């Protein structure tokens, strides 16, 4: 008998819409499948055969995150095909900081009303993020929750698992004064600080459609630019250069995230003029009259990821990252200090 409940539908949950959403998303999920995936979608769990050939002691690395209030921009613009990339990025960019390679990803979408085409659009972005991160989308959950979320709103979260050989886990204890910090440019705001952004700008459809010459696009399109996924570039770097630590610059900006990747007793000395700040951050600061310290303590300011290497490896690291398609440059150096970040 076909699964259907008229009573449940009257309560606001249409199970048939869920089946249609799954059917629509299958082609997107298929893009992410690898030979390691042993199950199709629809089961109670996703099976993944972990390839640990050549590893002496494989260690699993996990990460989970969401997209936050950046979703409000997607709602206003009625654009849902990129927000899934952000979800994947926020998870995989964290786990590569250990030196791990992402293996698989799962998503969770909760919404007020299941519109199959919208769900499929969201999942298309998740699949694109997985393709960029070279990991498989092995499962997920779509939860229709009327009365909990407004009908036209949703939330998205994700979970990623990677693997790294234990002897290759990055260790900041190998750092010393004089080591060099390298910046990898961000694609924009990424997925942090949107509560402050929505406080700075009057965020509505009209203002999001406003074109800014300095941005080269509308405010909305700029703010909705997907978070950059650094997996491929970092994997290339790890194969070529001894990396001491990596920091993903997310919520808390420079002042919170960079110290997490530093050895105790060392600080990051960064010349403010060397930071290649993207135009969107100048616009946010000017419009909201936000102090520079608060900007660097909230946003990535144009630096999505920071890598620490020995001084003798710095030029090669920058070259490898640039050849991998990133915009990389020397950001600063390590000095003996307990300040964490010295930005002057």
Short mmCIF file of C-alpha atoms in Angstrom, two decimals:
data_model
loop_
_atom_site.label_atom_id
_atom_site.label_comp_id
_atom_site.label_asym_id
_atom_site.label_seq_id
_atom_site.Cartn_x
_atom_site.Cartn_y
_atom_site.Cartn_z
CA UNK A 1 0.00 0.00 0.00
CA UNK A 2 1.28 3.48 -0.88
CA UNK A 3 2.29 5.52 2.16
CA UNK A 4 -0.18 8.34 2.70
CA UNK A 5 -1.95 9.93 5.66
CA UNK A 6 -4.79 12.38 5.12
CA UNK A 7 -4.87 13.11 8.86
CA UNK A 8 -1.17 13.99 8.91
CA UNK A 9 -1.62 16.18 5.84
CA UNK A 10 -4.41 18.10 7.61
CA UNK A 11 -1.98 18.64 10.48
CA UNK A 12 0.45 20.27 8.06
CA UNK A 13 2.78 17.43 7.07
CA UNK A 14 2.53 16.05 3.55
CA UNK A 15 4.55 12.83 3.38
CA UNK A 16 4.05 12.61 -0.39
CA UNK A 17 5.88 15.94 -0.75
CA UNK A 18 8.79 14.31 1.02
CA UNK A 19 8.85 11.46 -1.47
CA UNK A 20 8.79 13.91 -4.37
CA UNK A 21 11.65 15.90 -2.83
CA UNK A 22 13.74 12.73 -2.58
CA UNK A 23 13.01 11.89 -6.21
CA UNK A 24 14.03 15.39 -7.32
CA UNK A 25 17.28 15.39 -5.33
CA UNK A 26 18.53 11.99 -6.51
CA UNK A 27 20.27 13.36 -9.59
CA UNK A 28 22.14 15.90 -7.46
CA UNK A 29 23.23 13.29 -4.92
CA UNK A 30 24.42 11.00 -7.71
CA UNK A 31 27.09 13.58 -8.58
CA UNK A 32 28.78 12.97 -5.23
CA UNK A 33 28.86 9.17 -5.28
CA UNK A 34 32.22 7.42 -5.11
CA UNK A 35 33.19 3.75 -5.16
CA UNK A 36 33.37 3.91 -1.35
CA UNK A 37 29.62 4.46 -0.96
CA UNK A 38 27.83 1.14 -0.47
CA UNK A 39 24.22 2.31 -0.17
CA UNK A 40 21.75 4.39 -2.11
CA UNK A 41 19.64 7.08 -0.42
CA UNK A 42 16.52 5.90 1.38
CA UNK A 43 18.04 3.49 3.89
CA UNK A 44 18.28 4.00 7.64
CA UNK A 45 22.01 4.67 7.45
CA UNK A 46 24.65 5.49 4.89
CA UNK A 47 27.36 2.86 4.45
CA UNK A 48 30.83 4.03 3.49
CA UNK A 49 33.87 1.77 3.02
CA UNK A 50 36.77 3.76 4.38
CA UNK A 51 39.94 3.51 2.29
CA UNK A 52 42.89 3.55 4.69
CA UNK A 53 45.45 1.96 2.39
CA UNK A 54 48.93 3.20 3.25
CA UNK A 55 47.89 4.61 6.61
CA UNK A 56 49.56 3.29 9.75
CA UNK A 57 46.94 4.50 12.21
CA UNK A 58 43.90 6.13 10.59
CA UNK A 59 42.09 8.69 12.71
CA UNK A 60 38.56 9.92 11.98
CA UNK A 61 37.97 13.67 12.16
CA UNK A 62 34.43 15.01 12.40
CA UNK A 63 32.84 18.44 12.16
CA UNK A 64 29.34 19.87 12.21
CA UNK A 65 27.94 23.33 11.52
CA UNK A 66 25.11 25.28 9.96
CA UNK A 67 24.71 28.40 7.85
CA UNK A 68 23.25 30.77 10.44
CA UNK A 69 21.29 33.90 9.62
CA UNK A 70 22.78 34.09 6.13
CA UNK A 71 19.66 32.07 5.40
CA UNK A 72 17.63 35.26 5.85
CA UNK A 73 19.33 36.66 2.74
CA UNK A 74 18.43 33.52 0.78
CA UNK A 75 14.80 33.82 1.90
CA UNK A 76 14.53 37.44 0.80
CA UNK A 77 16.17 36.75 -2.54
CA UNK A 78 14.30 33.47 -3.02
CA UNK A 79 17.58 31.87 -4.05
CA UNK A 80 18.28 28.47 -2.54
CA UNK A 81 20.83 26.79 -4.81
CA UNK A 82 23.99 28.05 -3.10
CA UNK A 83 23.21 27.91 0.61
CA UNK A 84 24.06 24.18 0.67
CA UNK A 85 27.59 24.99 -0.47
CA UNK A 86 27.97 27.12 2.65
CA UNK A 87 26.81 24.26 4.83
CA UNK A 88 29.37 21.86 3.39
CA UNK A 89 32.12 24.47 3.48
CA UNK A 90 31.65 25.31 7.15
CA UNK A 91 32.13 21.64 8.04
CA UNK A 92 34.89 20.51 5.69
CA UNK A 93 36.97 23.67 6.11
CA UNK A 94 37.09 22.88 9.82
CA UNK A 95 38.21 19.28 9.54
CA UNK A 96 41.00 20.00 7.04
CA UNK A 97 42.63 22.15 9.73
CA UNK A 98 43.76 18.87 11.32
CA UNK A 99 45.30 17.71 8.08
CA UNK A 100 42.37 15.40 7.32
CA UNK A 101 40.74 14.68 3.97
CA UNK A 102 36.91 14.78 3.98
CA UNK A 103 35.25 11.46 3.15
CA UNK A 104 31.49 11.88 3.47
CA UNK A 105 28.80 14.37 4.44
CA UNK A 106 25.23 14.32 5.76
CA UNK A 107 22.73 17.18 5.79
CA UNK A 108 19.69 18.11 7.87
CA UNK A 109 16.99 20.40 6.51
CA UNK A 110 14.13 21.51 8.75
CA UNK A 111 11.32 23.59 7.26
CA UNK A 112 7.83 24.85 7.87
CA UNK A 113 6.44 23.45 4.63
CA UNK A 114 8.02 20.90 2.33
CA UNK A 115 8.10 22.37 -1.14
CA UNK A 116 9.89 19.61 -3.10
CA UNK A 117 11.42 21.96 -5.67
CA UNK A 118 12.87 24.17 -2.92
CA UNK A 119 14.29 21.20 -1.04
CA UNK A 120 15.84 19.89 -4.25
CA UNK A 121 17.39 23.33 -4.87
CA UNK A 122 18.93 23.33 -1.39
CA UNK A 123 20.29 19.81 -1.85
CA UNK A 124 21.72 20.76 -5.25
CA UNK A 125 23.94 23.22 -3.39
CA UNK A 126 24.90 20.59 -0.81
CA UNK A 127 25.84 18.25 -3.65
CA UNK A 128 27.90 20.96 -5.37
CA UNK A 129 29.74 21.59 -2.10
CA UNK A 130 30.45 17.88 -1.75
CA UNK A 131 31.79 17.75 -5.31
CA UNK A 132 34.09 20.69 -4.55
CA UNK A 133 35.23 18.98 -1.34
CA UNK A 134 35.63 15.58 -3.06
CA UNK A 135 33.39 13.87 -0.53
CA UNK A 136 30.20 11.83 -0.85
CA UNK A 137 26.73 12.89 0.26
CA UNK A 138 25.71 9.61 1.90
CA UNK A 139 22.47 10.65 3.58
CA UNK A 140 20.42 13.30 5.26
CA UNK A 141 17.09 14.25 6.74
CA UNK A 142 14.31 16.58 5.68
CA UNK A 143 11.96 17.43 8.54
CA UNK A 144 8.68 19.21 7.85
CA UNK A 145 7.79 21.06 11.07
CA UNK A 146 4.64 23.20 10.69
CA UNK A 147 4.10 25.64 13.53
CA UNK A 148 7.80 25.53 14.43
CA UNK A 149 9.16 27.25 11.32
CA UNK A 150 7.26 29.73 9.12
CA UNK A 151 6.06 28.11 5.91
CA UNK A 152 8.62 29.92 3.73
CA UNK A 153 11.64 29.44 6.02
CA UNK A 154 14.02 26.60 6.83
CA UNK A 155 17.26 25.75 8.59
CA UNK A 156 20.19 23.76 7.25
CA UNK A 157 22.93 21.96 9.14
CA UNK A 158 25.55 19.43 8.17
CA UNK A 159 28.01 16.87 9.45
CA UNK A 160 31.27 15.80 7.82
CA UNK A 161 33.76 13.02 8.51
CA UNK A 162 37.34 12.94 7.32
CA UNK A 163 40.38 10.76 7.91
CA UNK A 164 44.06 11.41 8.56
CA UNK A 165 46.98 9.17 9.46
CA UNK A 166 47.84 9.82 13.10
CA UNK A 167 51.45 10.69 12.34
CA UNK A 168 50.27 13.34 9.87
CA UNK A 169 47.94 15.23 12.21
CA UNK A 170 49.07 18.85 12.20
CA UNK A 171 50.81 19.84 15.42
CA UNK A 172 51.25 23.49 16.39
CA UNK A 173 53.88 22.43 18.94
CA UNK A 174 56.33 22.29 16.03
CA UNK A 175 56.02 26.06 15.60
CA UNK A 176 58.73 28.55 16.46
CA UNK A 177 59.24 32.30 16.29
CA UNK A 178 59.95 33.36 12.71
CA UNK A 179 57.52 30.90 11.14
CA UNK A 180 55.43 32.48 8.39
CA UNK A 181 51.66 32.85 8.20
CA UNK A 182 50.05 32.59 4.77
CA UNK A 183 46.60 33.89 3.92
CA UNK A 184 44.16 32.22 1.56
CA UNK A 185 41.69 34.78 0.26
CA UNK A 186 38.02 34.36 1.09
CA UNK A 187 35.21 34.58 -1.43
CA UNK A 188 33.45 37.19 0.70
CA UNK A 189 31.71 37.23 4.05
CA UNK A 190 31.35 33.42 4.01
CA UNK A 191 28.85 32.32 6.71
CA UNK A 192 29.57 34.39 9.81
CA UNK A 193 28.57 37.80 11.08
CA UNK A 194 25.21 38.05 9.36
CA UNK A 195 23.39 39.14 12.51
CA UNK A 196 25.68 42.18 12.59
CA UNK A 197 25.26 42.69 8.84
CA UNK A 198 21.49 42.65 9.17
CA UNK A 199 21.86 45.23 11.94
CA UNK A 200 24.05 47.44 9.74
CA UNK A 201 21.93 47.34 6.59
CA UNK A 202 18.19 47.60 6.27
CA UNK A 203 17.94 44.14 4.83
CA UNK A 204 14.95 43.94 2.52
CA UNK A 205 14.42 42.93 -1.09
CA UNK A 206 14.85 46.50 -2.35
CA UNK A 207 18.17 47.14 -0.60
CA UNK A 208 19.53 43.71 -1.51
CA UNK A 209 18.89 44.54 -5.16
CA UNK A 210 20.94 47.74 -4.91
CA UNK A 211 24.07 47.73 -7.10
CA UNK A 212 27.39 48.87 -5.59
CA UNK A 213 30.20 49.69 -8.05
CA UNK A 214 32.89 48.79 -5.50
CA UNK A 215 31.35 45.33 -5.12
CA UNK A 216 30.78 44.88 -8.83
CA UNK A 217 27.39 43.36 -8.06
CA UNK A 218 24.29 43.88 -5.95
CA UNK A 219 24.48 43.81 -2.18
CA UNK A 220 22.35 40.67 -2.07
CA UNK A 221 24.44 38.72 -4.56
CA UNK A 222 27.60 39.71 -2.73
CA UNK A 223 26.24 38.67 0.66
CA UNK A 224 24.96 35.38 -0.74
CA UNK A 225 28.30 34.44 -2.36
CA UNK A 226 29.03 30.88 -1.20
CA UNK A 227 31.75 30.15 1.31
CA UNK A 228 34.94 29.05 -0.43
CA UNK A 229 35.88 25.40 0.01
CA UNK A 230 39.64 24.98 0.48
CA UNK A 231 39.89 21.18 0.48
CA UNK A 232 41.60 20.73 -2.88
CA UNK A 233 44.17 23.48 -2.35
CA UNK A 234 45.02 22.33 1.16
CA UNK A 235 45.42 18.71 0.03
CA UNK A 236 47.84 19.89 -2.66
CA UNK A 237 49.76 21.92 -0.09
CA UNK A 238 50.00 19.05 2.41
CA UNK A 239 51.56 16.86 -0.29
CA UNK A 240 54.23 19.43 -1.14
CA UNK A 241 55.05 21.41 2.01
CA UNK A 242 55.41 20.58 5.74
CA UNK A 243 52.47 22.49 7.25
CA UNK A 244 52.55 23.26 10.98
CA UNK A 245 48.98 24.43 11.52
CA UNK A 246 45.89 25.73 9.76
CA UNK A 247 43.20 28.10 10.99
CA UNK A 248 39.72 28.43 9.48
CA UNK A 249 38.74 32.09 9.92
CA UNK A 250 35.07 31.92 10.91
CA UNK A 251 33.02 33.54 13.69
CA UNK A 252 35.34 35.53 15.95
CA UNK A 253 37.51 36.60 13.05
CA UNK A 254 41.26 36.97 13.44
CA UNK A 255 41.30 37.42 17.20
CA UNK A 256 39.49 34.19 18.05
CA UNK A 257 40.50 31.78 15.31
CA UNK A 258 44.18 32.43 14.64
CA UNK A 259 45.28 31.79 18.26
CA UNK A 260 43.55 28.38 18.11
CA UNK A 261 46.23 27.32 15.62
CA UNK A 262 49.23 28.67 17.58
CA UNK A 263 51.62 27.14 20.07
CA UNK A 264 51.38 28.56 23.57
CA UNK A 265 53.78 31.48 23.97
CA UNK A 266 53.64 32.48 20.32
CA UNK A 267 51.53 35.17 18.67
CA UNK A 268 50.68 36.14 15.12
CA UNK A 269 52.26 39.47 14.17
CA UNK A 270 50.34 40.89 11.22
CA UNK A 271 50.82 44.21 9.44
CA UNK A 272 47.33 45.64 8.94
CA UNK A 273 48.32 47.02 5.53
CA UNK A 274 49.29 43.54 4.36
CA UNK A 275 45.74 42.24 4.83
CA UNK A 276 43.97 42.28 1.46
CA UNK A 277 40.59 43.39 2.77
CA UNK A 278 37.71 42.79 0.37
CA UNK A 279 35.43 45.73 -0.57
CA UNK A 280 32.37 44.26 1.18
CA UNK A 281 34.08 44.67 4.55
CA UNK A 282 34.94 48.31 3.89
CA UNK A 283 31.28 48.86 3.01
CA UNK A 284 30.09 47.15 6.20
CA UNK A 285 32.49 49.14 8.38
CA UNK A 286 31.63 52.46 6.75
CA UNK A 287 27.87 51.93 6.72
CA UNK A 288 27.70 50.69 10.29
CA UNK A 289 30.48 52.90 11.68
CA UNK A 290 32.05 49.75 13.12
CA UNK A 291 35.48 50.01 14.81
CA UNK A 292 38.29 48.18 13.06
CA UNK A 293 38.88 45.90 16.06
CA UNK A 294 35.26 44.76 15.95
CA UNK A 295 35.52 44.11 12.22
CA UNK A 296 38.58 41.87 12.68
CA UNK A 297 36.90 40.23 15.68
CA UNK A 298 33.75 39.34 13.72
CA UNK A 299 34.56 38.81 10.03
CA UNK A 300 37.25 37.04 8.01
CA UNK A 301 38.11 40.41 6.37
CA UNK A 302 39.13 38.65 3.15
CA UNK A 303 41.17 35.85 4.73
CA UNK A 304 39.21 32.61 4.74
CA UNK A 305 42.03 30.40 5.94
CA UNK A 306 45.51 30.84 7.41
CA UNK A 307 48.40 28.40 7.07
CA UNK A 308 51.59 28.33 9.16
CA UNK A 309 54.85 27.05 7.65
CA UNK A 310 58.56 27.47 8.24
CA UNK A 311 60.12 30.61 6.73
CA UNK A 312 62.13 28.52 4.28
CA UNK A 313 58.93 26.90 2.98
CA UNK A 314 56.88 30.09 2.63
CA UNK A 315 57.59 30.89 -1.02
CA UNK A 316 56.93 27.31 -2.10
CA UNK A 317 53.70 27.21 -0.09
CA UNK A 318 52.40 30.39 -1.71
CA UNK A 319 53.29 29.03 -5.15
CA UNK A 320 51.54 25.69 -4.54
CA UNK A 321 48.39 27.39 -3.26
CA UNK A 322 48.28 29.85 -6.16
CA UNK A 323 48.80 27.01 -8.66
CA UNK A 324 45.88 25.24 -6.97
CA UNK A 325 43.67 28.20 -7.86
CA UNK A 326 43.77 30.16 -4.62
CA UNK A 327 44.87 33.74 -4.02
CA UNK A 328 47.56 33.24 -1.39
CA UNK A 329 50.06 35.67 0.11
CA UNK A 330 52.26 36.15 3.17
CA UNK A 331 50.13 37.50 6.00
CA UNK A 332 52.59 37.76 8.88
CA UNK A 333 54.91 35.84 11.16
CA UNK A 334 55.09 34.23 14.58
CA UNK A 335 56.72 36.09 17.45
CA UNK A 336 57.27 35.25 21.11
CA UNK A 337 54.26 36.76 22.87
CA UNK A 338 51.08 35.80 24.71
CA UNK A 339 48.86 38.35 22.97
CA UNK A 340 47.49 35.91 20.41
CA UNK A 341 47.20 38.34 17.51
CA UNK A 342 49.25 41.53 17.15
CA UNK A 343 47.63 43.57 14.40
CA UNK A 344 49.41 46.83 13.77
#
